[in-house]
Tab-separated table of C-alpha atoms in Angstrom:
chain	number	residue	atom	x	y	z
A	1139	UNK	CA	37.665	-10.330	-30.598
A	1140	UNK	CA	34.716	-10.270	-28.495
A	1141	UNK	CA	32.457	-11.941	-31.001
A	1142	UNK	CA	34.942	-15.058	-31.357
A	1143	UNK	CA	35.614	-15.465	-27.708
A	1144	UNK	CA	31.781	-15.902	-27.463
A	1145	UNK	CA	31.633	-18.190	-30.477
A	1146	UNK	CA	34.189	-20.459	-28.905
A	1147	UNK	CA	32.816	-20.452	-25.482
A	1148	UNK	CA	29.956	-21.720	-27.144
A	1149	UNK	CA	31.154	-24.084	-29.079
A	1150	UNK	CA	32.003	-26.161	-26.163
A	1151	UNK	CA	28.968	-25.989	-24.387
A	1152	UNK	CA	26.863	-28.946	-24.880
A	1153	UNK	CA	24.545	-28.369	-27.883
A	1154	UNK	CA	20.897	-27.482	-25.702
A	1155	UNK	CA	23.090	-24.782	-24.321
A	1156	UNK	CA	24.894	-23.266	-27.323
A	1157	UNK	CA	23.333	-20.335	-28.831
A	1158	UNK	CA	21.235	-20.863	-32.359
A	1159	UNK	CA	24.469	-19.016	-34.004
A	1160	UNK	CA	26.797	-21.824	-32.938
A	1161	UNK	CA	24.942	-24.604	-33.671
A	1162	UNK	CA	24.473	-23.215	-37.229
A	1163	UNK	CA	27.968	-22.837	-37.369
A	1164	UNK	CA	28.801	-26.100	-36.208
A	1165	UNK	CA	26.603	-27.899	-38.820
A	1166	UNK	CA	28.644	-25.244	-41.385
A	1167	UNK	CA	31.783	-27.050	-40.206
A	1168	UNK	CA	30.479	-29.901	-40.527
A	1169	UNK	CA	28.970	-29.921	-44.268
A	1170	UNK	CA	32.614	-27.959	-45.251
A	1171	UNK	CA	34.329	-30.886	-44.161
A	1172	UNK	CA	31.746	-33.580	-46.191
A	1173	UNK	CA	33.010	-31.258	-49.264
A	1174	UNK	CA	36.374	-31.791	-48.601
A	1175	UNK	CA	36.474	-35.502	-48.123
A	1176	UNK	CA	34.507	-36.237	-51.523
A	1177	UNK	CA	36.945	-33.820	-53.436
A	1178	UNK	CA	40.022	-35.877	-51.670
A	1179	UNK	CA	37.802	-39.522	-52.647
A	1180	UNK	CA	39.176	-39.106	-55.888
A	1181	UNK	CA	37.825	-41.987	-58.093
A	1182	UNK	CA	36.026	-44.071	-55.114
A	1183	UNK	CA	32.942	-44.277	-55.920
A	1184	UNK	CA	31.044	-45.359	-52.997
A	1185	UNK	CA	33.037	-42.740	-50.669
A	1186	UNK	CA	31.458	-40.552	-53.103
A	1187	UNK	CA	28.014	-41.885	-53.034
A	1188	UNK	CA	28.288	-41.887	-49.197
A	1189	UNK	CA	29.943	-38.741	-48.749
A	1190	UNK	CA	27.000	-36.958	-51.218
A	1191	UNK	CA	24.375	-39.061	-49.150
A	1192	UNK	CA	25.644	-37.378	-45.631
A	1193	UNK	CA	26.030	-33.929	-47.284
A	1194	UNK	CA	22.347	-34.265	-48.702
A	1195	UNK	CA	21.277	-35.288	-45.396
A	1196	UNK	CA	22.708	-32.775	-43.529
A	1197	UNK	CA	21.424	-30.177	-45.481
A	1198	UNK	CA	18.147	-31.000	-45.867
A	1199	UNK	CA	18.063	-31.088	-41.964
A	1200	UNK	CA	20.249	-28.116	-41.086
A	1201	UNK	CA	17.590	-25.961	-43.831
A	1202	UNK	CA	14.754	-27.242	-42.219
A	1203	UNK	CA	15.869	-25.967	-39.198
A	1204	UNK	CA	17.119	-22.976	-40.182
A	1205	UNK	CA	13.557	-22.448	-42.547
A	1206	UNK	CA	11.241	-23.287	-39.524
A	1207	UNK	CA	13.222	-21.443	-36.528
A	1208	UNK	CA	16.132	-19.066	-37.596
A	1209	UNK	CA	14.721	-17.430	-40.440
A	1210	UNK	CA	11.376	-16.669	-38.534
A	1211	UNK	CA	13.322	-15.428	-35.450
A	1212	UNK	CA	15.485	-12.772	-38.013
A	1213	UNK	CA	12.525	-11.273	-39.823
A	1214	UNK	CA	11.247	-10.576	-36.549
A	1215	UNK	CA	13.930	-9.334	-34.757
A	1216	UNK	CA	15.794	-7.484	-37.701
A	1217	UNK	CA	15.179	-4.044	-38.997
A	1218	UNK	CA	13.802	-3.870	-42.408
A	1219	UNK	CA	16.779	-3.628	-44.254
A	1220	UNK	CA	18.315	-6.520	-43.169
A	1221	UNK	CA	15.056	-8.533	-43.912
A	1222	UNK	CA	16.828	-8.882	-47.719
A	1223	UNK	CA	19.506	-10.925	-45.741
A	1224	UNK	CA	16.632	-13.638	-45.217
A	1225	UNK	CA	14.737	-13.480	-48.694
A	1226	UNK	CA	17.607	-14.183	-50.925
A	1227	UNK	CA	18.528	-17.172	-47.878
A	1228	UNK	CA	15.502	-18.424	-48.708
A	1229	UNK	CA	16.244	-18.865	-52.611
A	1230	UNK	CA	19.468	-20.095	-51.909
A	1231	UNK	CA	17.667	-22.824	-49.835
A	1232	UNK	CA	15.360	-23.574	-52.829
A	1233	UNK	CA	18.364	-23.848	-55.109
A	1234	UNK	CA	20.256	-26.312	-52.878
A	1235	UNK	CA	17.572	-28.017	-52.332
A	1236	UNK	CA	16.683	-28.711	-55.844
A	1237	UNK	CA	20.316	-29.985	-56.706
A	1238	UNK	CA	19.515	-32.530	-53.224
A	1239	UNK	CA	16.181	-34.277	-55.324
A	1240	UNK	CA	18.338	-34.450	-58.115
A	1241	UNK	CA	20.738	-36.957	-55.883
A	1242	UNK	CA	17.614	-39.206	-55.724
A	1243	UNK	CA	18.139	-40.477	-59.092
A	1244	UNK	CA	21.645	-39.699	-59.632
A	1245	UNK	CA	24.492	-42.756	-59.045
A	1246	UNK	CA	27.918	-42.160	-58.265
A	1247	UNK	CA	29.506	-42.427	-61.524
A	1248	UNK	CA	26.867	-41.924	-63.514
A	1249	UNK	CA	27.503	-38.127	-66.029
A	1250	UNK	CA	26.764	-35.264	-63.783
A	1251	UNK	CA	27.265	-36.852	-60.300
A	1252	UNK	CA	30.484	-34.755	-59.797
A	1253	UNK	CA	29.771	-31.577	-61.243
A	1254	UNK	CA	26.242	-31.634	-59.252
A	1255	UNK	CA	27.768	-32.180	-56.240
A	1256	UNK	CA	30.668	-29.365	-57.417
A	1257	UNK	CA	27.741	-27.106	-57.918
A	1258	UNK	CA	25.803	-27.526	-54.784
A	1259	UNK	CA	28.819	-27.150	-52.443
A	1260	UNK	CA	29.694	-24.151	-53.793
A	1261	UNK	CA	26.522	-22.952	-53.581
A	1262	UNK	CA	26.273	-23.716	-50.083
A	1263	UNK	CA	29.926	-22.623	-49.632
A	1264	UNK	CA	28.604	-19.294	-50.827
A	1265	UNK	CA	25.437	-19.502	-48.490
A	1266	UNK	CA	27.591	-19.770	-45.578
A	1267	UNK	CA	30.170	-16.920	-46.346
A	1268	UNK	CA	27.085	-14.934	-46.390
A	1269	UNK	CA	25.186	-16.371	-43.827
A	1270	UNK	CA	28.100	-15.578	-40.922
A	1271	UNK	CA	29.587	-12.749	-42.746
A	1272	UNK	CA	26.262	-10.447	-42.752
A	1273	UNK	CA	23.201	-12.313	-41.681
A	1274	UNK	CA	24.571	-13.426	-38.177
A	1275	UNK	CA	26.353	-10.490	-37.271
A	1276	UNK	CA	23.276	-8.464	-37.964
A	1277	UNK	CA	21.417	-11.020	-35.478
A	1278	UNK	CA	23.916	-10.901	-32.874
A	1279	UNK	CA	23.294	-6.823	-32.852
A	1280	UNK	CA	19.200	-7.520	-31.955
A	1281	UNK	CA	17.362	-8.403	-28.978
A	1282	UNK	CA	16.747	-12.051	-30.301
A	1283	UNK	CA	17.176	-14.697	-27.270
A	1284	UNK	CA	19.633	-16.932	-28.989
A	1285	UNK	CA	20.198	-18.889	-25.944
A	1286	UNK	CA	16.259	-19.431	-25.848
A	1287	UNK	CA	16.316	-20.081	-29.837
A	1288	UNK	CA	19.966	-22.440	-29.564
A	1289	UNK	CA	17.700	-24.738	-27.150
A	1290	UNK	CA	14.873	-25.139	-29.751
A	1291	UNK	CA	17.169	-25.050	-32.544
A	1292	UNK	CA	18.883	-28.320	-30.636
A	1293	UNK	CA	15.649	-29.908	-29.852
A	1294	UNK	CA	14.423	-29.799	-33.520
A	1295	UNK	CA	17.947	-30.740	-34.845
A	1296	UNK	CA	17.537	-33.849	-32.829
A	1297	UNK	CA	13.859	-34.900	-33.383
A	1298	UNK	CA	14.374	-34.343	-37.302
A	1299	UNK	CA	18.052	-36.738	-36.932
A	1300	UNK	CA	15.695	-39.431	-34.974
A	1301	UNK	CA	13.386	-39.917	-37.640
A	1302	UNK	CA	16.171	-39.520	-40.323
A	1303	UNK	CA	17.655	-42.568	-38.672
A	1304	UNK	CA	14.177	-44.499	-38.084
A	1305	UNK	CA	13.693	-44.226	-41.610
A	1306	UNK	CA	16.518	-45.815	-42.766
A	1307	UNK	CA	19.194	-44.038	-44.886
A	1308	UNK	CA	17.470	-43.493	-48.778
A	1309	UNK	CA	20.493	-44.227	-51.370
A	1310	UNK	CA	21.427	-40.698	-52.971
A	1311	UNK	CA	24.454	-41.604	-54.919
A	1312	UNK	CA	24.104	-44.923	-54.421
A	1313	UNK	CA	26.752	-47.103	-57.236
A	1314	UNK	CA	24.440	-49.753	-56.760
């Protein structure tokens, strides 16, 4: 009960003071409810190709983050045996993000949209149940600063979303 008073207390702190934890649970949240929305768009089309072009977004900027600060962080503050925890994270990663590229020349509509998208959710689905089920338990049991870690994590998450913006949304999904 602890460990979920803590998790909501941080959750409405403003994100350069949540730990790493929450803000990587947040971003979970977040992607879980893209996944919903395009399974409720039904035959729409271009709520599907902007629904897939958020979640393919969002993803490639929560595992950047996650690949450049988190995973670091756990190999050095976890035992050895947890250190499996991050390896098969980082497949997962590769997986998901080889289903994002194929977005790039994917329309909505076109054979293969849906069950790509199907595919990858689950897979990150999957990635999360593990993710806050072992790998961030484990973490919350070390010495790692996550207060110190939530403020970089925060600061990366929002330089990365800057230049996402400056560059103009790309057109994954895109009907058109």
């Amino acid at each position: 009960m602890a460990q979920a008073e803590t998790t909501t207390k941080s959750a409405t702190q403003p994100p350069g003071e949540q730990d790493a934890l929450a803000l990587l649970e947040a971003d979970h949240r977040a992607v879980e409810k893209l996944f919903e929305a395009f399974e409720k768009a039904g035959d729409d089309l271009e709520e599907k190709a902007t629904l897939a072009q958020r979640a393919c977004e969002e993803l490639t900027v929560h595992t950047i983050i996650e690949e450049e600060l988190l995973y670091p962080a756990a190999q050095a503050a976890l035992p050895e045996d947890g250190k499996l925890d991050v390896e098969e994270a980082y497949v997962e990663h590769f997986l998901v993000k080889t289903l994002i590229t194929k977005f790039e020349t994917l329309k909505a509509g076109d054979k293969g949209f849906n069950a790509t998208f199907k595919v990858m959710s689950e897979m990150v689905l999957h990635h999360v149940e593990e993710e806050e089920g072992e790998l961030f338990p484990e973490l919350r049991r070390t010495k790692c600063d996550l207060a110190a870690l939530g403020k970089k994590i925060a600061a990366r998450k929002e330089a990365l979303q800057s230049k996402l913006d400056a560059a103009g949304s790309r057109s994954v999904g895109d009907k058109t």
